[in-house]
């Protein structure tokens, strides 16, 4: 029996005024799959990801996540978003709350858990990102890598069905990247379904099931990491891969 | 009489001071009540307008901006006088106290709205996105994520503006309210001696020096927090 996909985006278009940013993108992600998205700056990677939890309203197409039609006007988007965790390039932690406060806010206000229960669950989430000892620290007292791990804990605390990562390590000093990637590896090993926009090719080779190359609002090519990085078929993919390999 | 004695007899006359002190104390109480009412209603209305503005309903926002600019442009005394002398023409009579309260509340509302709004817009978009992505609603995001950060930024300018506008309570004397200045002025007219004005000035110092010191404290405290 094949289970239904967790993410099923079909023919997604996005216009910003006259700018046509997504030109009919399909993205189907199976349960427990890790899909990696690469592509040049401005190709629409972030926009695609943001359409998947409707932070951005697609202009056309359909997006179904965990069986919920996100673009149906009857869908309660706030309820749907509980199942879709998102991690941002800039962490976006709440600076006026401790790490634990960041993690428990949605548990209390969205899931309606009592404080004690939310905190117990928040501590479990912080433990999964190896930051139990930082629960009472404010974001300004944490390194970038630690902040990003708190942001991951904030998302996984809601027990989402899929996690979206938008360049989670590109704002980090090189020595802090490893810790975040390690946490993402563990998440994957625990069976989390993930869509990751990133240029960390080593991580992709080790952890991705599939790599998508986007250019100019379209998925140009997709395949296993070995195919895409080792033997890209399209000229544009080849040019892009050799460019990021030089860095 | 030497010049000093003449001066003391005019401005520091003990007999006149004793006679008019109770009136000044009454004026002091009235000023405190009036100022507190203005602060509460002005700040609440300003915050409310800023919250409504954050909903982003175009025509509503134009209206808010118009009202806010209007009351920031008009001198407070003009607003007081308009309400006191103008409204009866429209069949509504407000007391001097009510006119002053309403006028200065509207002025404080206008400035407070701008300050709150600047605070709200200074919170990065990423904060909204992070909160909304966890399923928080617009209102929850505003309340638990955006406002706590926005208000921290607004406290110093808000404190200064509030102090400046509550000092405008002295304008109420123009519409016959016996607040500090009104009481002092009446005392001068009855006694033909300016000592009540000296008392009035002292009353203002007693009232506002703590407020100004508080404002200074707030400013340094929140400046370090950043
Ligand atoms: N809110 C917006 N309004 C207008 N244009 C936008 C908006 N968001 C994105 N764009 C434009 O859409 C295009 C795609 O942007 P997007 O952020 O999706 O690219 P990206 O592939 O994530 O690039 P990067 O690697 O630089 O993050 C860009 O040209 C960008 O300027
Ligand atoms: Mg991007």
mmCIF file of N, CA and C in Angstrom, chain B residues 31-142:
data_model
loop_
_atom_site.group_PDB
_atom_site.id
_atom_site.type_symbol
_atom_site.label_atom_id
_atom_site.label_comp_id
_atom_site.label_asym_id
_atom_site.label_seq_id
_atom_site.Cartn_x
_atom_site.Cartn_y
_atom_site.Cartn_z
ATOM 1 N N UNK B 31 -6.131 69.267 39.129
ATOM 2 C CA UNK B 31 -5.140 69.066 38.066
ATOM 3 C C UNK B 31 -4.714 67.604 37.993
ATOM 4 N N UNK B 32 -4.503 67.000 39.180
ATOM 5 C CA UNK B 32 -4.079 65.596 39.200
ATOM 6 C C UNK B 32 -5.155 64.708 38.566
ATOM 7 N N UNK B 33 -6.400 64.943 38.965
ATOM 8 C CA UNK B 33 -7.498 64.132 38.417
ATOM 9 C C UNK B 33 -7.597 64.315 36.905
ATOM 10 N N UNK B 34 -7.547 65.573 36.479
ATOM 11 C CA UNK B 34 -7.659 65.880 35.053
ATOM 12 C C UNK B 34 -6.509 65.224 34.279
ATOM 13 N N UNK B 35 -5.297 65.346 34.802
ATOM 14 C CA UNK B 35 -4.127 64.792 34.108
ATOM 15 C C UNK B 35 -4.243 63.270 34.008
ATOM 16 N N UNK B 36 -4.667 62.633 35.113
ATOM 17 C CA UNK B 36 -4.773 61.163 35.093
ATOM 18 C C UNK B 36 -5.817 60.716 34.076
ATOM 19 N N UNK B 37 -6.948 61.417 34.059
ATOM 20 C CA UNK B 37 -7.996 61.059 33.099
ATOM 21 C C UNK B 37 -7.480 61.191 31.665
ATOM 22 N N UNK B 38 -6.751 62.270 31.406
ATOM 23 C CA UNK B 38 -6.224 62.495 30.054
ATOM 24 C C UNK B 38 -5.240 61.391 29.675
ATOM 25 N N UNK B 39 -4.356 61.039 30.619
ATOM 26 C CA UNK B 39 -3.346 60.019 30.320
ATOM 27 C C UNK B 39 -4.033 58.690 29.997
ATOM 28 N N UNK B 40 -4.985 58.306 30.835
ATOM 29 C CA UNK B 40 -5.642 57.011 30.633
ATOM 30 C C UNK B 40 -6.401 56.989 29.306
ATOM 31 N N UNK B 41 -7.251 57.980 29.091
ATOM 32 C CA UNK B 41 -8.081 57.905 27.881
ATOM 33 C C UNK B 41 -7.265 58.202 26.632
ATOM 34 N N UNK B 42 -6.302 59.106 26.713
ATOM 35 C CA UNK B 42 -5.485 59.441 25.545
ATOM 36 C C UNK B 42 -4.638 58.261 25.093
ATOM 37 N N UNK B 43 -3.974 57.594 26.057
ATOM 38 C CA UNK B 43 -3.119 56.457 25.688
ATOM 39 C C UNK B 43 -3.965 55.287 25.196
ATOM 40 N N UNK B 44 -5.095 55.037 25.876
ATOM 41 C CA UNK B 44 -5.945 53.916 25.457
ATOM 42 C C UNK B 44 -6.477 54.146 24.049
ATOM 43 N N UNK B 45 -6.942 55.367 23.779
ATOM 44 C CA UNK B 45 -7.480 55.653 22.443
ATOM 45 C C UNK B 45 -6.373 55.582 21.392
ATOM 46 N N UNK B 46 -5.183 56.067 21.750
ATOM 47 C CA UNK B 46 -4.061 56.021 20.805
ATOM 48 C C UNK B 46 -3.684 54.592 20.465
ATOM 49 N N UNK B 47 -3.629 53.731 21.497
ATOM 50 C CA UNK B 47 -3.290 52.333 21.261
ATOM 51 C C UNK B 47 -4.364 51.662 20.399
ATOM 52 N N UNK B 48 -5.606 51.967 20.716
ATOM 53 C CA UNK B 48 -6.707 51.385 19.952
ATOM 54 C C UNK B 48 -6.603 51.767 18.467
ATOM 55 N N UNK B 49 -6.345 53.036 18.208
ATOM 56 C CA UNK B 49 -6.221 53.480 16.816
ATOM 57 C C UNK B 49 -5.060 52.770 16.117
ATOM 58 N N UNK B 50 -3.939 52.628 16.831
ATOM 59 C CA UNK B 50 -2.778 51.961 16.219
ATOM 60 C C UNK B 50 -3.116 50.504 15.905
ATOM 61 N N UNK B 51 -3.876 49.856 16.801
ATOM 62 C CA UNK B 51 -4.255 48.458 16.569
ATOM 63 C C UNK B 51 -5.180 48.344 15.370
ATOM 64 N N UNK B 52 -6.141 49.260 15.301
ATOM 65 C CA UNK B 52 -7.056 49.241 14.149
ATOM 66 C C UNK B 52 -6.258 49.478 12.863
ATOM 67 N N UNK B 53 -5.298 50.391 12.940
ATOM 68 C CA UNK B 53 -4.491 50.696 11.755
ATOM 69 C C UNK B 53 -3.704 49.470 11.294
ATOM 70 N N UNK B 54 -3.300 48.624 12.255
ATOM 71 C CA UNK B 54 -2.495 47.456 11.885
ATOM 72 C C UNK B 54 -3.314 46.425 11.111
ATOM 73 N N UNK B 55 -4.643 46.536 11.154
ATOM 74 C CA UNK B 55 -5.476 45.627 10.361
ATOM 75 C C UNK B 55 -5.306 45.881 8.868
ATOM 76 N N UNK B 56 -4.860 47.111 8.532
ATOM 77 C CA UNK B 56 -4.558 47.411 7.140
ATOM 78 C C UNK B 56 -5.775 47.593 6.251
ATOM 79 N N UNK B 57 -6.872 48.131 6.800
ATOM 80 C CA UNK B 57 -8.039 48.432 5.967
ATOM 81 C C UNK B 57 -7.877 49.862 5.438
ATOM 82 N N UNK B 58 -7.625 49.960 4.125
ATOM 83 C CA UNK B 58 -7.239 51.236 3.528
ATOM 84 C C UNK B 58 -8.073 52.444 3.941
ATOM 85 N N UNK B 59 -9.400 52.442 3.676
ATOM 86 C CA UNK B 59 -10.173 53.663 3.963
ATOM 87 C C UNK B 59 -10.122 54.021 5.446
ATOM 88 N N UNK B 60 -10.123 52.974 6.283
ATOM 89 C CA UNK B 60 -10.048 53.191 7.728
ATOM 90 C C UNK B 60 -8.710 53.856 8.100
ATOM 91 N N UNK B 61 -7.651 53.392 7.455
ATOM 92 C CA UNK B 61 -6.335 53.958 7.759
ATOM 93 C C UNK B 61 -6.231 55.408 7.318
ATOM 94 N N UNK B 62 -6.839 55.728 6.170
ATOM 95 C CA UNK B 62 -6.819 57.139 5.742
ATOM 96 C C UNK B 62 -7.521 57.999 6.767
ATOM 97 N N UNK B 63 -8.651 57.491 7.275
ATOM 98 C CA UNK B 63 -9.401 58.232 8.272
ATOM 99 C C UNK B 63 -8.554 58.448 9.533
ATOM 100 N N UNK B 64 -7.892 57.371 9.974
ATOM 101 C CA UNK B 64 -7.062 57.467 11.179
ATOM 102 C C UNK B 64 -5.950 58.490 10.970
ATOM 103 N N UNK B 65 -5.291 58.408 9.807
ATOM 104 C CA UNK B 65 -4.184 59.333 9.546
ATOM 105 C C UNK B 65 -4.696 60.773 9.521
ATOM 106 N N UNK B 66 -5.872 60.970 8.937
ATOM 107 C CA UNK B 66 -6.447 62.316 8.891
ATOM 108 C C UNK B 66 -6.688 62.843 10.310
ATOM 109 N N UNK B 67 -7.361 62.046 11.124
ATOM 110 C CA UNK B 67 -7.683 62.470 12.487
ATOM 111 C C UNK B 67 -6.405 62.747 13.282
ATOM 112 N N UNK B 68 -5.451 61.846 13.141
ATOM 113 C CA UNK B 68 -4.197 61.978 13.882
ATOM 114 C C UNK B 68 -3.459 63.249 13.463
ATOM 115 N N UNK B 69 -3.367 63.488 12.171
ATOM 116 C CA UNK B 69 -2.659 64.683 11.706
ATOM 117 C C UNK B 69 -3.391 65.950 12.124
ATOM 118 N N UNK B 70 -4.723 65.886 12.116
ATOM 119 C CA UNK B 70 -5.516 67.035 12.536
ATOM 120 C C UNK B 70 -5.167 67.447 13.968
ATOM 121 N N UNK B 71 -5.195 66.476 14.871
ATOM 122 C CA UNK B 71 -4.975 66.824 16.277
ATOM 123 C C UNK B 71 -3.508 67.040 16.618
ATOM 124 N N UNK B 72 -2.627 66.611 15.710
ATOM 125 C CA UNK B 72 -1.222 66.947 15.935
ATOM 126 C C UNK B 72 -0.942 68.355 15.428
ATOM 127 N N UNK B 73 -1.744 68.800 14.472
ATOM 128 C CA UNK B 73 -1.498 70.111 13.873
ATOM 129 C C UNK B 73 -2.124 71.238 14.699
ATOM 130 N N UNK B 74 -3.312 70.996 15.259
ATOM 131 C CA UNK B 74 -3.999 72.054 15.991
ATOM 132 C C UNK B 74 -3.327 72.317 17.332
ATOM 133 N N UNK B 75 -3.134 73.586 17.700
ATOM 134 C CA UNK B 75 -2.648 73.885 19.050
ATOM 135 C C UNK B 75 -3.686 73.394 20.065
ATOM 136 N N UNK B 76 -3.252 72.758 21.151
ATOM 137 C CA UNK B 76 -4.207 72.212 22.129
ATOM 138 C C UNK B 76 -5.218 73.250 22.621
ATOM 139 N N UNK B 77 -4.753 74.494 22.802
ATOM 140 C CA UNK B 77 -5.676 75.524 23.292
ATOM 141 C C UNK B 77 -6.828 75.747 22.309
ATOM 142 N N UNK B 78 -6.500 75.672 21.032
ATOM 143 C CA UNK B 78 -7.533 75.860 20.014
ATOM 144 C C UNK B 78 -8.578 74.748 20.114
ATOM 145 N N UNK B 79 -8.122 73.536 20.362
ATOM 146 C CA UNK B 79 -9.050 72.404 20.478
ATOM 147 C C UNK B 79 -9.947 72.607 21.697
ATOM 148 N N UNK B 80 -9.346 73.019 22.800
ATOM 149 C CA UNK B 80 -10.137 73.240 24.023
ATOM 150 C C UNK B 80 -11.213 74.295 23.772
ATOM 151 N N UNK B 81 -10.790 75.408 23.203
ATOM 152 C CA UNK B 81 -11.703 76.525 22.987
ATOM 153 C C UNK B 81 -12.811 76.144 22.003
ATOM 154 N N UNK B 82 -12.419 75.395 20.949
ATOM 155 C CA UNK B 82 -13.418 74.937 19.980
ATOM 156 C C UNK B 82 -14.476 74.077 20.652
ATOM 157 N N UNK B 83 -14.035 73.159 21.497
ATOM 158 C CA UNK B 83 -14.991 72.263 22.144
ATOM 159 C C UNK B 83 -15.873 73.028 23.122
ATOM 160 N N UNK B 84 -15.260 73.985 23.823
ATOM 161 C CA UNK B 84 -16.001 74.691 24.877
ATOM 162 C C UNK B 84 -16.971 75.723 24.301
ATOM 163 N N UNK B 85 -16.468 76.503 23.344
ATOM 164 C CA UNK B 85 -17.310 77.568 22.782
ATOM 165 C C UNK B 85 -18.008 77.156 21.492
ATOM 166 N N UNK B 86 -17.469 76.140 20.824
ATOM 167 C CA UNK B 86 -18.008 75.750 19.524
ATOM 168 C C UNK B 86 -19.151 74.761 19.626
ATOM 169 N N UNK B 87 -19.018 73.789 20.545
ATOM 170 C CA UNK B 87 -20.041 72.743 20.624
ATOM 171 C C UNK B 87 -21.436 73.262 20.981
ATOM 172 N N UNK B 88 -21.550 74.262 21.876
ATOM 173 C CA UNK B 88 -22.898 74.764 22.178
ATOM 174 C C UNK B 88 -23.648 75.179 20.915
ATOM 175 N N UNK B 89 -22.925 75.702 19.933
ATOM 176 C CA UNK B 89 -23.560 76.066 18.664
ATOM 177 C C UNK B 89 -24.166 74.842 17.988
ATOM 178 N N UNK B 90 -23.569 73.672 18.267
ATOM 179 C CA UNK B 90 -24.109 72.428 17.711
ATOM 180 C C UNK B 90 -25.075 71.783 18.702
ATOM 181 N N UNK B 91 -25.483 72.536 19.695
ATOM 182 C CA UNK B 91 -26.471 72.038 20.646
ATOM 183 C C UNK B 91 -25.905 71.136 21.726
ATOM 184 N N UNK B 92 -24.593 71.204 21.954
ATOM 185 C CA UNK B 92 -23.995 70.369 22.998
ATOM 186 C C UNK B 92 -23.153 71.243 23.914
ATOM 187 N N UNK B 93 -23.404 71.145 25.197
ATOM 188 C CA UNK B 93 -22.652 71.969 26.135
ATOM 189 C C UNK B 93 -21.734 71.096 26.978
ATOM 190 N N UNK B 94 -20.434 71.295 26.831
ATOM 191 C CA UNK B 94 -19.489 70.587 27.690
ATOM 192 C C UNK B 94 -18.970 71.564 28.733
ATOM 193 N N UNK B 95 -18.748 71.074 29.963
ATOM 194 C CA UNK B 95 -18.144 71.929 30.984
ATOM 195 C C UNK B 95 -16.706 72.223 30.575
ATOM 196 N N UNK B 96 -16.110 73.199 31.241
ATOM 197 C CA UNK B 96 -14.705 73.513 30.964
ATOM 198 C C UNK B 96 -13.826 72.315 31.237
ATOM 199 N N UNK B 97 -14.125 71.618 32.339
ATOM 200 C CA UNK B 97 -13.361 70.432 32.711
ATOM 201 C C UNK B 97 -13.470 69.378 31.608
ATOM 202 N N UNK B 98 -14.704 69.098 31.176
ATOM 203 C CA UNK B 98 -14.916 68.060 30.158
ATOM 204 C C UNK B 98 -14.278 68.460 28.832
ATOM 205 N N UNK B 99 -14.379 69.754 28.481
ATOM 206 C CA UNK B 99 -13.767 70.211 27.235
ATOM 207 C C UNK B 99 -12.256 69.990 27.255
ATOM 208 N N UNK B 100 -11.651 70.342 28.367
ATOM 209 C CA UNK B 100 -10.201 70.190 28.468
ATOM 210 C C UNK B 100 -9.807 68.722 28.436
ATOM 211 N N UNK B 101 -10.550 67.928 29.192
ATOM 212 C CA UNK B 101 -10.256 66.499 29.215
ATOM 213 C C UNK B 101 -10.347 65.921 27.795
ATOM 214 N N UNK B 102 -11.433 66.211 27.120
ATOM 215 C CA UNK B 102 -11.636 65.648 25.785
ATOM 216 C C UNK B 102 -10.584 66.168 24.804
ATOM 217 N N UNK B 103 -10.333 67.472 24.858
ATOM 218 C CA UNK B 103 -9.393 68.072 23.907
ATOM 219 C C UNK B 103 -7.988 67.487 24.088
ATOM 220 N N UNK B 104 -7.516 67.478 25.323
ATOM 221 C CA UNK B 104 -6.144 66.994 25.538
ATOM 222 C C UNK B 104 -6.054 65.481 25.337
ATOM 223 N N UNK B 105 -7.154 64.758 25.610
ATOM 224 C CA UNK B 105 -7.159 63.311 25.320
ATOM 225 C C UNK B 105 -7.015 63.079 23.821
ATOM 226 N N UNK B 106 -7.718 63.891 23.032
ATOM 227 C CA UNK B 106 -7.638 63.741 21.572
ATOM 228 C C UNK B 106 -6.223 64.041 21.084
ATOM 229 N N UNK B 107 -5.615 65.082 21.668
ATOM 230 C CA UNK B 107 -4.256 65.435 21.246
ATOM 231 C C UNK B 107 -3.276 64.321 21.651
ATOM 232 N N UNK B 108 -3.405 63.839 22.886
ATOM 233 C CA UNK B 108 -2.516 62.761 23.325
ATOM 234 C C UNK B 108 -2.762 61.495 22.502
ATOM 235 N N UNK B 109 -4.031 61.220 22.211
ATOM 236 C CA UNK B 109 -4.379 60.080 21.364
ATOM 237 C C UNK B 109 -3.636 60.152 20.033
ATOM 238 N N UNK B 110 -3.637 61.335 19.434
ATOM 239 C CA UNK B 110 -3.015 61.499 18.116
ATOM 240 C C UNK B 110 -1.514 61.209 18.182
ATOM 241 N N UNK B 111 -0.846 61.815 19.161
ATOM 242 C CA UNK B 111 0.599 61.580 19.254
ATOM 243 C C UNK B 111 0.898 60.142 19.660
ATOM 244 N N UNK B 112 0.088 59.605 20.589
ATOM 245 C CA UNK B 112 0.327 58.233 21.052
ATOM 246 C C UNK B 112 0.124 57.236 19.910
ATOM 247 N N UNK B 113 -0.886 57.487 19.074
ATOM 248 C CA UNK B 113 -1.129 56.583 17.944
ATOM 249 C C UNK B 113 0.108 56.520 17.065
ATOM 250 N N UNK B 114 0.682 57.684 16.748
ATOM 251 C CA UNK B 114 1.863 57.708 15.888
ATOM 252 C C UNK B 114 3.022 56.950 16.540
ATOM 253 N N UNK B 115 3.184 57.124 17.840
ATOM 254 C CA UNK B 115 4.299 56.471 18.527
ATOM 255 C C UNK B 115 4.066 54.953 18.584
ATOM 256 N N UNK B 116 2.852 54.539 18.932
ATOM 257 C CA UNK B 116 2.547 53.102 18.960
ATOM 258 C C UNK B 116 2.714 52.495 17.562
ATOM 259 N N UNK B 117 2.238 53.228 16.572
ATOM 260 C CA UNK B 117 2.311 52.718 15.202
ATOM 261 C C UNK B 117 3.768 52.549 14.772
ATOM 262 N N UNK B 118 4.587 53.536 15.104
ATOM 263 C CA UNK B 118 6.014 53.417 14.774
ATOM 264 C C UNK B 118 6.606 52.195 15.472
ATOM 265 N N UNK B 119 6.177 51.956 16.714
ATOM 266 C CA UNK B 119 6.667 50.788 17.444
ATOM 267 C C UNK B 119 6.247 49.490 16.771
ATOM 268 N N UNK B 120 4.977 49.421 16.376
ATOM 269 C CA UNK B 120 4.475 48.193 15.749
ATOM 270 C C UNK B 120 5.210 47.927 14.435
ATOM 271 N N UNK B 121 5.395 48.973 13.620
ATOM 272 C CA UNK B 121 6.039 48.746 12.319
ATOM 273 C C UNK B 121 7.536 48.487 12.459
ATOM 274 N N UNK B 122 8.103 48.840 13.617
ATOM 275 C CA UNK B 122 9.534 48.590 13.767
ATOM 276 C C UNK B 122 9.823 47.131 14.120
ATOM 277 N N UNK B 123 8.795 46.368 14.452
ATOM 278 C CA UNK B 123 9.012 44.940 14.739
ATOM 279 C C UNK B 123 9.167 44.214 13.398
ATOM 280 N N UNK B 124 10.290 43.489 13.222
ATOM 281 C CA UNK B 124 10.573 42.907 11.904
ATOM 282 C C UNK B 124 9.475 41.959 11.431
ATOM 283 N N UNK B 125 9.314 41.903 10.117
ATOM 284 C CA UNK B 125 8.309 41.051 9.492
ATOM 285 C C UNK B 125 8.513 39.581 9.868
ATOM 286 N N UNK B 126 9.766 39.214 10.076
ATOM 287 C CA UNK B 126 10.074 37.827 10.424
ATOM 288 C C UNK B 126 9.408 37.386 11.723
ATOM 289 N N UNK B 127 9.171 38.332 12.632
ATOM 290 C CA UNK B 127 8.487 37.994 13.875
ATOM 291 C C UNK B 127 7.051 37.570 13.601
ATOM 292 N N UNK B 128 6.390 38.319 12.722
ATOM 293 C CA UNK B 128 5.026 37.964 12.325
ATOM 294 C C UNK B 128 5.021 36.586 11.674
ATOM 295 N N UNK B 129 5.981 36.388 10.761
ATOM 296 C CA UNK B 129 5.971 35.149 9.991
ATOM 297 C C UNK B 129 6.244 33.943 10.878
ATOM 298 N N UNK B 130 7.201 34.103 11.793
ATOM 299 C CA UNK B 130 7.508 32.983 12.683
ATOM 300 C C UNK B 130 6.272 32.634 13.510
ATOM 301 N N UNK B 131 5.618 33.659 14.049
ATOM 302 C CA UNK B 131 4.465 33.408 14.914
ATOM 303 C C UNK B 131 3.308 32.802 14.116
ATOM 304 N N UNK B 132 3.016 33.394 12.960
ATOM 305 C CA UNK B 132 1.906 32.870 12.158
ATOM 306 C C UNK B 132 2.188 31.446 11.687
ATOM 307 N N UNK B 133 3.469 31.131 11.423
ATOM 308 C CA UNK B 133 3.783 29.790 10.927
ATOM 309 C C UNK B 133 3.547 28.725 11.992
ATOM 310 N N UNK B 134 3.479 29.122 13.263
ATOM 311 C CA UNK B 134 3.169 28.132 14.307
ATOM 312 C C UNK B 134 1.666 28.052 14.562
ATOM 313 N N UNK B 135 0.876 28.800 13.803
ATOM 314 C CA UNK B 135 -0.573 28.696 13.939
ATOM 315 C C UNK B 135 -1.204 29.776 14.796
ATOM 316 N N UNK B 136 -0.385 30.701 15.312
ATOM 317 C CA UNK B 136 -0.980 31.813 16.055
ATOM 318 C C UNK B 136 -1.803 32.667 15.090
ATOM 319 N N UNK B 137 -2.929 33.198 15.582
ATOM 320 C CA UNK B 137 -3.751 34.058 14.741
ATOM 321 C C UNK B 137 -3.125 35.445 14.661
ATOM 322 N N UNK B 138 -3.698 36.280 13.794
ATOM 323 C CA UNK B 138 -3.231 37.669 13.680
ATOM 324 C C UNK B 138 -3.275 38.366 15.041
ATOM 325 N N UNK B 139 -4.399 38.222 15.720
ATOM 326 C CA UNK B 139 -4.567 38.932 16.992
ATOM 327 C C UNK B 139 -3.613 38.389 18.060
ATOM 328 N N UNK B 140 -3.461 37.063 18.107
ATOM 329 C CA UNK B 140 -2.522 36.477 19.077
ATOM 330 C C UNK B 140 -1.094 36.936 18.804
ATOM 331 N N UNK B 141 -0.734 36.991 17.523
ATOM 332 C CA UNK B 141 0.616 37.434 17.165
ATOM 333 C C UNK B 141 0.840 38.868 17.610
ATOM 334 N N UNK B 142 -0.154 39.707 17.336
ATOM 335 C CA UNK B 142 -0.065 41.098 17.748
ATOM 336 C C UNK B 142 0.106 41.181 19.268
#
